[in-house]
Tab-separated table of C-alpha atoms (C1' of nucleotides) in Angstrom:
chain	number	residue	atom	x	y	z
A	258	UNK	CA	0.000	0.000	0.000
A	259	UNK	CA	1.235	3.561	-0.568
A	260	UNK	CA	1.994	5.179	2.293
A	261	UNK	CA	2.457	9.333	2.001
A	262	UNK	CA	6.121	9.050	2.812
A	263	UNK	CA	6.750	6.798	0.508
A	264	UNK	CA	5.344	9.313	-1.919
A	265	UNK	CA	6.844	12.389	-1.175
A	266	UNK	CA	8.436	14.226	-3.213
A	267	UNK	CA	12.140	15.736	-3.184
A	268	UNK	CA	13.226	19.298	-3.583
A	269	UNK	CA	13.802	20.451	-6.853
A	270	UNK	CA	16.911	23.102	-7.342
A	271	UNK	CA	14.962	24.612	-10.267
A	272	UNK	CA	12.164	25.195	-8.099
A	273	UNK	CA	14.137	27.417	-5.791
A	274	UNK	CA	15.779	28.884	-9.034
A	275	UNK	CA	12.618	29.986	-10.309
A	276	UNK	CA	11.386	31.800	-6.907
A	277	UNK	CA	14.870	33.286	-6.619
A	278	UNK	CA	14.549	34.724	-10.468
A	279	UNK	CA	11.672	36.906	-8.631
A	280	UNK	CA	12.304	37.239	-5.310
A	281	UNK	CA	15.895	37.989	-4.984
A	282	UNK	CA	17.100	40.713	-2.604
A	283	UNK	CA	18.730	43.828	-3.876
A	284	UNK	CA	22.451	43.993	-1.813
A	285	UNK	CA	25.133	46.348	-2.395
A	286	UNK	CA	27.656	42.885	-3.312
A	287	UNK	CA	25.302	41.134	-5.741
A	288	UNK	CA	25.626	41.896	-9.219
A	289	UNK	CA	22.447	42.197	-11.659
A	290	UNK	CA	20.874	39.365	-12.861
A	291	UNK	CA	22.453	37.137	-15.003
A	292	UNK	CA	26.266	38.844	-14.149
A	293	UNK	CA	28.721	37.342	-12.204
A	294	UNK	CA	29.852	39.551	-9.324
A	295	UNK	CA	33.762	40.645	-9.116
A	296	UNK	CA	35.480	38.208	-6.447
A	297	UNK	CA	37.101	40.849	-4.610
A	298	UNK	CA	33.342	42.588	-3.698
A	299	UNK	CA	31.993	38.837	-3.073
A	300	UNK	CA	34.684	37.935	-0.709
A	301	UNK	CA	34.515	40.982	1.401
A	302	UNK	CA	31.027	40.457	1.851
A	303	UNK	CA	31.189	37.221	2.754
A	304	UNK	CA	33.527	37.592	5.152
A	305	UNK	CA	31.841	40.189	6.689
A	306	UNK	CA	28.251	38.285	6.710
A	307	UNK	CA	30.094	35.694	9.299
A	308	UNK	CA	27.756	35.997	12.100
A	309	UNK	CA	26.583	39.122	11.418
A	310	UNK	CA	23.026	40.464	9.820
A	311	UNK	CA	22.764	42.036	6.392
A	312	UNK	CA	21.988	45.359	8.177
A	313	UNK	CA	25.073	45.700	10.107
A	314	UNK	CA	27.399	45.146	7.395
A	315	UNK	CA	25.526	47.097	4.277
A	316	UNK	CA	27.435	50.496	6.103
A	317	UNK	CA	30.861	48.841	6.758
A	318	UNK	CA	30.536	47.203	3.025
A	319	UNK	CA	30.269	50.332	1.382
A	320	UNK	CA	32.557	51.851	3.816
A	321	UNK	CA	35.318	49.576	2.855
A	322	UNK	CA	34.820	49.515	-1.119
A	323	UNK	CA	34.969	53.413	-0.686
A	324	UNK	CA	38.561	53.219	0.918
A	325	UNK	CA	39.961	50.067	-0.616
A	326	UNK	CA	38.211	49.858	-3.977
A	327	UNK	CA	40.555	46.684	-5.306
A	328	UNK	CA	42.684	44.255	-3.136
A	329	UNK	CA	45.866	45.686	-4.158
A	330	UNK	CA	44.723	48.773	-2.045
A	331	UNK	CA	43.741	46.601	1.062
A	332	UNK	CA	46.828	44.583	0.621
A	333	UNK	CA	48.185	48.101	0.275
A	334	UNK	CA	46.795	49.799	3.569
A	335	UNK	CA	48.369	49.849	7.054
A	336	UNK	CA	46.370	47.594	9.004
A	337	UNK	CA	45.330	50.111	12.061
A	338	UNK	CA	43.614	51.505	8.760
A	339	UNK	CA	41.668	48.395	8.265
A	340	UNK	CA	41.363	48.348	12.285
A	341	UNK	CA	39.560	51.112	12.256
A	342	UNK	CA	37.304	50.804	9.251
A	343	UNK	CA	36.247	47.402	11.005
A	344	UNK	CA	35.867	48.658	14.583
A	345	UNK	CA	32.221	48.009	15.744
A	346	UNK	CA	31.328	44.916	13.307
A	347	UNK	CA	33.137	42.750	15.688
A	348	UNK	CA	35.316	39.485	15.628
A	349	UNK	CA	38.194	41.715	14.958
A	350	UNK	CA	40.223	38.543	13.882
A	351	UNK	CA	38.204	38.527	10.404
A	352	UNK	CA	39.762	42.470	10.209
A	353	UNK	CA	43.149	40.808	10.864
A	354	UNK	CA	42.919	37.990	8.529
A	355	UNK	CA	41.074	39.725	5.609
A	356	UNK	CA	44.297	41.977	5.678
A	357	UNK	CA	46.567	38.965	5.637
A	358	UNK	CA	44.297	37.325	3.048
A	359	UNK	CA	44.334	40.413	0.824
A	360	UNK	CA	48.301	40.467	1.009
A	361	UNK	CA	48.460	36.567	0.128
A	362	UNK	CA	45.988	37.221	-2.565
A	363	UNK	CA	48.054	39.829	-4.161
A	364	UNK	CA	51.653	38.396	-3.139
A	365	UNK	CA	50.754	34.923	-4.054
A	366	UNK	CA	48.218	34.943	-6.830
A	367	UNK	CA	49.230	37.830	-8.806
A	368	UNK	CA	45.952	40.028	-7.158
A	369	UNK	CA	43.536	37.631	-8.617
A	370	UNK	CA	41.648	35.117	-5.612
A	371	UNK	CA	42.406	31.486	-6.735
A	372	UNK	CA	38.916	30.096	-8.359
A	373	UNK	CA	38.590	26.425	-6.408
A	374	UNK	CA	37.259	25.807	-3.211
A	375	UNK	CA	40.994	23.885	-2.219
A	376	UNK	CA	42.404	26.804	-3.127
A	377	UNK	CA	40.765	29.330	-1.428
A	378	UNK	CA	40.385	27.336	1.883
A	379	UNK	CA	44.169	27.903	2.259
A	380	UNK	CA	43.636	31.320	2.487
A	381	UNK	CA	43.595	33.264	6.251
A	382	UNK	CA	40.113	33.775	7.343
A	383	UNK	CA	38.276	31.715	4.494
A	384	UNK	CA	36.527	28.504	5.574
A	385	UNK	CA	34.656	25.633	4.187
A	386	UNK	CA	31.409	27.881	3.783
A	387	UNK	CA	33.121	30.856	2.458
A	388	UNK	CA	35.464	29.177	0.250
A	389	UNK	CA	32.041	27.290	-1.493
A	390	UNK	CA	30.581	30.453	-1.518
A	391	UNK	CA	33.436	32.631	-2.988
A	392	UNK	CA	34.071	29.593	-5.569
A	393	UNK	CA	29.855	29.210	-6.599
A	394	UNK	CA	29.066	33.059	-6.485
A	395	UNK	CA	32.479	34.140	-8.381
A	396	UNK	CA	33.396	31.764	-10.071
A	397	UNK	CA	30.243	29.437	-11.049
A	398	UNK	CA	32.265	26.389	-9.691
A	399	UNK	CA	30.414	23.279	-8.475
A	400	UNK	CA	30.495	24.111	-4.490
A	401	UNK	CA	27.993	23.714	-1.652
A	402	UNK	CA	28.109	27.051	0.759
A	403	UNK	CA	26.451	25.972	3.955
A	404	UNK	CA	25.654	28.372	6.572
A	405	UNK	CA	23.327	28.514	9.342
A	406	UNK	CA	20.476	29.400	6.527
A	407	UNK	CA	21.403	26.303	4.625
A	408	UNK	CA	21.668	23.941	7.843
A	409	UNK	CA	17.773	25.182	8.744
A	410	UNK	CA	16.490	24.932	5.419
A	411	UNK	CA	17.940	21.340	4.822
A	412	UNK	CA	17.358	20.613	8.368
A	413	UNK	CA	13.753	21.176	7.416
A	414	UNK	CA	13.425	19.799	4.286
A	415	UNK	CA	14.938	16.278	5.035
A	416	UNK	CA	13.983	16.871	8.702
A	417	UNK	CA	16.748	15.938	10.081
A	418	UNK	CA	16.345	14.964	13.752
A	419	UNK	CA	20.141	14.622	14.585
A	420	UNK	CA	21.002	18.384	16.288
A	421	UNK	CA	23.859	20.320	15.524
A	422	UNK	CA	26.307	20.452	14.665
A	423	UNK	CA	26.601	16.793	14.604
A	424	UNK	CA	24.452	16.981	11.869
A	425	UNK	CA	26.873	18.959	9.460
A	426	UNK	CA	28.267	16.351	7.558
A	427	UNK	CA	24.479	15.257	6.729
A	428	UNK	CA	23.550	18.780	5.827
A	429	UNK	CA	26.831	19.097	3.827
A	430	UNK	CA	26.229	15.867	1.652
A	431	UNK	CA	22.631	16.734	0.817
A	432	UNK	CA	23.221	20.213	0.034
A	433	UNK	CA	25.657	18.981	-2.181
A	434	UNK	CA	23.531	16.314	-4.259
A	435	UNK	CA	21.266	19.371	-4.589
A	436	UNK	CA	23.138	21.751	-5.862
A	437	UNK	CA	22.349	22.012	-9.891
A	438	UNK	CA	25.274	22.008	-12.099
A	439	UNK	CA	24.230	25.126	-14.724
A	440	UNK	CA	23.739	27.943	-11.678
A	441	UNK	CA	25.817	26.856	-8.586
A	442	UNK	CA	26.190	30.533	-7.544
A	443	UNK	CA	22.393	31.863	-7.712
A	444	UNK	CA	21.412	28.335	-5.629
A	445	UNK	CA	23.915	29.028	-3.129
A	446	UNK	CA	22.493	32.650	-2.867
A	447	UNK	CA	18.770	31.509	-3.660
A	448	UNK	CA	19.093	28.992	-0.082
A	449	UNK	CA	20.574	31.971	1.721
A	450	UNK	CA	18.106	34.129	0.635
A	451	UNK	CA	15.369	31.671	1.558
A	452	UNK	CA	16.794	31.193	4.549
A	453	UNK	CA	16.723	34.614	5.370
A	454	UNK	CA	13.066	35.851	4.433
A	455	UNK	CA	11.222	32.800	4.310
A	456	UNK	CA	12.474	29.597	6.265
A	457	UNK	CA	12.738	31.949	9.266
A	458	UNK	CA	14.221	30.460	12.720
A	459	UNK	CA	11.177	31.381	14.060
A	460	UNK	CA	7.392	31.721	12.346
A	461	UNK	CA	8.635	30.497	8.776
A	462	UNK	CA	6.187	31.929	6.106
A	463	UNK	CA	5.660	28.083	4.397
A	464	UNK	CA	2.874	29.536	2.631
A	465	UNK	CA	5.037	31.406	0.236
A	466	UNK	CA	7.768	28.484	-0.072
A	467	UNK	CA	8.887	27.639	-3.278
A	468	UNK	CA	9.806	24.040	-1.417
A	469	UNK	CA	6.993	24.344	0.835
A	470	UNK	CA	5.355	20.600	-1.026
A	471	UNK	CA	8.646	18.514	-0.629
A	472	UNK	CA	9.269	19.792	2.935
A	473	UNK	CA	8.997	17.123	5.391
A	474	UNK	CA	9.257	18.802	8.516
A	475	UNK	CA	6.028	21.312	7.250
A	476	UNK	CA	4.006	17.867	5.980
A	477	UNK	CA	4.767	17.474	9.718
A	478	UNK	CA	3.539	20.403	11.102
A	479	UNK	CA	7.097	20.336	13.440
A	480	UNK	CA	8.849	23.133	10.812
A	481	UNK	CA	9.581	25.416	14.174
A	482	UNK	CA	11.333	22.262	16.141
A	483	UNK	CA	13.963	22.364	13.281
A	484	UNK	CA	16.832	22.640	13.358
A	485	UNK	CA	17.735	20.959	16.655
A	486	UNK	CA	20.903	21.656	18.630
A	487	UNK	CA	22.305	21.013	21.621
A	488	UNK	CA	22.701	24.391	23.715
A	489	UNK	CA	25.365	25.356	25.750
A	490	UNK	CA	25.199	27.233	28.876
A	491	UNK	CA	25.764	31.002	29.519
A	492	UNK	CA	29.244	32.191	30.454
A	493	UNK	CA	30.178	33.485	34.005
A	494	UNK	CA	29.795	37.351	34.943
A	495	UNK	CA	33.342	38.700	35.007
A	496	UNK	CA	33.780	42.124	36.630
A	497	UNK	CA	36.946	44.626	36.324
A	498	UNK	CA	37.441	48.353	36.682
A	499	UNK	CA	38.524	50.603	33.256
A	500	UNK	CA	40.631	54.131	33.709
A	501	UNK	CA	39.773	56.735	31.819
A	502	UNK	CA	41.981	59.751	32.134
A	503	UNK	CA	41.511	63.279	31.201
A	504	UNK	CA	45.016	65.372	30.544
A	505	UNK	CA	44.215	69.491	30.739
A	506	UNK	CA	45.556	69.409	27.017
A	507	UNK	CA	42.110	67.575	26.569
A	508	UNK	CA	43.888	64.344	25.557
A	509	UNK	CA	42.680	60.461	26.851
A	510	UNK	CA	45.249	57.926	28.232
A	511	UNK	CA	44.609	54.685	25.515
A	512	UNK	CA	46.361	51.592	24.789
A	513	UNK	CA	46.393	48.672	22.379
A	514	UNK	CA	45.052	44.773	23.202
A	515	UNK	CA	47.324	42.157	22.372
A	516	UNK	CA	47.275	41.182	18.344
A	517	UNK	CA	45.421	37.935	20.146
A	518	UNK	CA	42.550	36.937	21.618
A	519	UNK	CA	39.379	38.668	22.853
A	520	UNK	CA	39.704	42.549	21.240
A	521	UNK	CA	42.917	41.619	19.578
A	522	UNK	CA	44.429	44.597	18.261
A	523	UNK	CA	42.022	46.904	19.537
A	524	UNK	CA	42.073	50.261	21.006
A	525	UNK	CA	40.806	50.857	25.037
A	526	UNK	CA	41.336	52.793	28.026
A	527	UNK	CA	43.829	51.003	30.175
A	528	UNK	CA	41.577	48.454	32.427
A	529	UNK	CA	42.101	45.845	35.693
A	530	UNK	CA	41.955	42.401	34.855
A	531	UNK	CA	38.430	41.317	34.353
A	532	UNK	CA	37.543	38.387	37.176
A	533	UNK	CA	33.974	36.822	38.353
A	534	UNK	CA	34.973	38.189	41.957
A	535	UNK	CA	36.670	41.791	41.210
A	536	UNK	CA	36.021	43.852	44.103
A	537	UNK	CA	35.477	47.662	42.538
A	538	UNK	CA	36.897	48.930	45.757
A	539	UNK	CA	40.113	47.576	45.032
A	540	UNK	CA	40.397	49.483	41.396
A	541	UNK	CA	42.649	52.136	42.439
A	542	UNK	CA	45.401	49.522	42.747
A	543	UNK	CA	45.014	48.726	39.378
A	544	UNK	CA	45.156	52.121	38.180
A	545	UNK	CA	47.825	52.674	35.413
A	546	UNK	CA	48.813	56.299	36.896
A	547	UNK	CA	48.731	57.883	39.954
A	548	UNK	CA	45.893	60.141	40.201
A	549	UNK	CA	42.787	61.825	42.292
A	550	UNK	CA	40.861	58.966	40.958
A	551	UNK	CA	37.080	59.369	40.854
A	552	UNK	CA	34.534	56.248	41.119
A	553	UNK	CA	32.065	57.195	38.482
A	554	UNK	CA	28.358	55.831	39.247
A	555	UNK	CA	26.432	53.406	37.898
A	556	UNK	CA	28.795	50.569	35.731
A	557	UNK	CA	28.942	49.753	32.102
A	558	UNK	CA	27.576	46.382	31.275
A	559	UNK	CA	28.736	44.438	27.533
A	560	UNK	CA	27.622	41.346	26.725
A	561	UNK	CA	30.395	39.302	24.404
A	562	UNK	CA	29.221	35.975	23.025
A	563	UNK	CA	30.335	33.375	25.763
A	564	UNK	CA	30.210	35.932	28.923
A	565	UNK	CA	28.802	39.182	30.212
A	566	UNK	CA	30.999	41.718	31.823
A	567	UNK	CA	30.299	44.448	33.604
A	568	UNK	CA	32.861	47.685	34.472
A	569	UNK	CA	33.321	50.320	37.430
A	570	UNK	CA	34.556	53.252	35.534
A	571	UNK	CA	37.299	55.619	37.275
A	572	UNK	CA	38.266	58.983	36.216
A	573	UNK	CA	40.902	61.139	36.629
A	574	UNK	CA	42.121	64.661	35.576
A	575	UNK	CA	45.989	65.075	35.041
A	576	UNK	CA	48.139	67.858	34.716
A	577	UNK	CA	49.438	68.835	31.079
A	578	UNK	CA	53.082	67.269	31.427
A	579	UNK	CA	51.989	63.921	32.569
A	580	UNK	CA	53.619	60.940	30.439
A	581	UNK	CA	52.023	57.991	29.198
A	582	UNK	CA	53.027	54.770	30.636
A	583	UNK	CA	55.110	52.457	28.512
A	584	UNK	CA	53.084	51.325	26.000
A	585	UNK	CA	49.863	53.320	26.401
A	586	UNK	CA	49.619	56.493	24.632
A	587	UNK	CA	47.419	60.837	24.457
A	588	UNK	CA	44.700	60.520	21.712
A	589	UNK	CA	42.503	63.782	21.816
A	590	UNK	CA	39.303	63.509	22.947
A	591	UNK	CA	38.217	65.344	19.706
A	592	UNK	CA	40.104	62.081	17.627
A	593	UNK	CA	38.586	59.133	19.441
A	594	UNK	CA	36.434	58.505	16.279
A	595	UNK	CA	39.571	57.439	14.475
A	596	UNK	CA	40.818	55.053	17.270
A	597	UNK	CA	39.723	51.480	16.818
A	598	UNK	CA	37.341	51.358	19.927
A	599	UNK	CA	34.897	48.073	20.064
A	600	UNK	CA	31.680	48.815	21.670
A	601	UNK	CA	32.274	47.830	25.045
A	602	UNK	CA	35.395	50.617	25.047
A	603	UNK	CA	32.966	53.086	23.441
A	604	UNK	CA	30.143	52.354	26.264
A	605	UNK	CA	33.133	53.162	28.712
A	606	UNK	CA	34.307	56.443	27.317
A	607	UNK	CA	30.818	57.529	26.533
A	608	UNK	CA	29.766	56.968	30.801
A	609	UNK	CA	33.065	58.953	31.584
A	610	UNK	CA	32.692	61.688	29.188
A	611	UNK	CA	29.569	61.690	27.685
A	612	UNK	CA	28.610	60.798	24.058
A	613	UNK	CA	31.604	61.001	21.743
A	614	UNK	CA	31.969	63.389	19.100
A	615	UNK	CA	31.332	61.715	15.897
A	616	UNK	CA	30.403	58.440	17.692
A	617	UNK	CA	27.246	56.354	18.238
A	618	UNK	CA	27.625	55.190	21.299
A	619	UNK	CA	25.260	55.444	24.036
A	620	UNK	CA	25.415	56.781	27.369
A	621	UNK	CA	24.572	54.064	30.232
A	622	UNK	CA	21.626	54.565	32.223
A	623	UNK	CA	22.259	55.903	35.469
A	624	UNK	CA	21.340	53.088	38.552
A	625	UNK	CA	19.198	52.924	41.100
A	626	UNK	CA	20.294	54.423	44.115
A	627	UNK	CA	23.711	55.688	42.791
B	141	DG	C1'	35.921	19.003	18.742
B	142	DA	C1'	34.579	22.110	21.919
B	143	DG	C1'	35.337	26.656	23.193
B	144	DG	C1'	36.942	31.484	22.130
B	145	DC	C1'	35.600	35.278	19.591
B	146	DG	C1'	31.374	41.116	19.052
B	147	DT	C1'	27.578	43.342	18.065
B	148	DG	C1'	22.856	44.803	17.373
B	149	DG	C1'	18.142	43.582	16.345
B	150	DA	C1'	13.955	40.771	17.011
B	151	DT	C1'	10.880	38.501	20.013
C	225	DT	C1'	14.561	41.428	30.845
C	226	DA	C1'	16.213	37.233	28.900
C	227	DT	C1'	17.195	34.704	25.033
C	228	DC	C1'	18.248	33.841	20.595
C	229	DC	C1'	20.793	34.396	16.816
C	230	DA	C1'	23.042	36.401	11.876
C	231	DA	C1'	26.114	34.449	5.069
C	232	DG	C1'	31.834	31.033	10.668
C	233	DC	C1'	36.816	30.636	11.519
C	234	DC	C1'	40.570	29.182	14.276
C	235	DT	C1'	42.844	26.479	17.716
DNA sequence: GAGGCGTGGAT
DNA sequence: TATCCAAGCCT
């Protein structure tokens, strides 16, 4: 007897193909219809899509093709140049490796990005999804981008009950027997796109799904419980103390993170060490220079991705002469907008001195009781 | 392979 | 407010 599994039906490429040839979005890194974007725009804005929305990075995409039009000129730049152009998008290691990958691209290949997902994978800050992606959007080559879009779609479709990321390799290898041999590029951009208006991560429009028939999970009913993944829990509350100082020549004291790790390479006003038990009272041992250090009230809470941390700000007023400690340095306050401050720094400067002059960032609330 | 690594918007 | 999470990479 025929059971309606049995007779289900399997997603069809040309399908999505079809929907996509009316429904795809307008971005500043897609070329028209029917052209094949320049590799240098499509790898920029891939790598600055990693983890971060469409929103966020139309501003900083323009931004860069404005300064460094080709890769030569990125290769080309000084990197606190490309610091600073970055500074707010976060995971400042892509800034550091699209630099380096810019200089192998031009040192290497002659300025032209090597056309083959083996090739490109060698390349500083390109993975498996964004060497498929540079290889099917730039180049038309055979490759399967998956991204978090992709895994949900697929993770729908097939409904896949294995969670991430275990499931990966399954995602990968159907993605792959999917992916239609005459327009690699628009399918990788036509599951993204999917992804992104209409397979949802939460109230998916099904209705208007070009794959809404084959999709098992939908047939189910369960499209919302996919994908599944295993959690993991939030990170501990660290605490710490940051020092902003105020020379009469209306200069602040600022110094640069370690090339590694958490901020790498970014700017900040000199700070304690950041602990779960940091006492705030302590903070004027930690102070960089000896001042009539101020406890400013209130604290400036930042959330990074695996803990939240939350700062007492002191301030200080120096006299004109006053040196910098070794390896800190004067910016004036009227120059901050060129330093390479994340957001956390920003939040800092902005409780200690109010908004910053050609900056966004916002003022913290004042607390209860301070 | 599990954890480190930012930020801002939506719910 | 809390949680999720958005075109991941590196170690």
């Amino acid at each position: 007897m025929l059971t309606p599994a049995a007779s289900a039906t399997k997603p069809d490429p040309q399908d999505l193909l079809a929907w996509y040839d009316r429904h795809r979005r307008d971005l500043p890194w897609r070329a028209k219809p029917g052209v094949t974007a320049e590799p240098y725009r499509v790898w920029l804005s891939e790598i600055m899509l990693q983890q971060t929305t469409v929103a966020a990075v139309r501003p900083y995409y323009l931004k860069f093709l404005e300064r460094f039009p080709t890769v030569e000129a990125l290769a080309e730049a000084p990197a606190d140049a490309v610091m600073q152009a970055w500074a707010g998008l976060g995971y400042y290691s892509r800034a550091r490796n699209l630099h380096a990958c810019a200089k192998a691209v031009v040192d290497k290949h002659g300025g032209h990005f090597p056309r083959t997902e083996a090739e490109l994978l060698k390349l500083p800050g390109i993975g498996a999804y964004t060497a498929a992606a540079v290889a099917a959007i730039a180049f038309d080559e055979k490759a399967a981008a998956v991204d978090g879009n992709v895994e949900r779609v697929m993770s729908r479709v097939f409904m896949i009950e294995e969670p991430l990321p275990k499931a990966k390799p399954l995602i990968r290898a159907l993605t792959e027997a999917l992916v239609p041999a005459d327009r690699p590029g628009d399918f990788a951009q036509a599951v993204m796109d999917l992804g992104a208006t209409i397979c949802t991560p939460k109230r998916p429009a099904c209705a208007l799904c070009p794959w809404m028939v084959p999709c098992r999970a939908r047939a189910e009913g369960l499209q919302e419980a996919f994908p599944k993944k295993q959690k993991k829990e939030a990170g501990q509350l660290r605490k710490g103390a940051a020092f902003v100082v105020l020379r009469a020549d209306d200069t602040i004291l600022l110094r640069t993170r370690p090339p590694q790790g958490l901020l790498g390479g970014m700017a900040e006003p000199p700070t304690s060490p950041w602990e779960p038990d940091y006492e705030p009272s302590r903070a004027v041992l930690d102070a960089p220079i000896e001042a009539r250090w101020q406890r400013l009230p209130g604290t400036v809470r930042h959330v990074f991705t695996h803990f939240p941390l939350e700062l007492t700000v002191m301030f200080a007023k120096v006299s004109k002469g006053t040196p910098a400690p070794d390896d800190m340095r004067w910016t004036p306050r009227l120059q901050l907008h060129e330093e390479a401050l994340p957001g956390a720094m920003k939040k800092v400067l902005a409780h200690a001195l109010g908004d910053l002059p050609g900056g966004k960032a916002k003022s913290e609330k004042p607390v209860k009781g301070a």
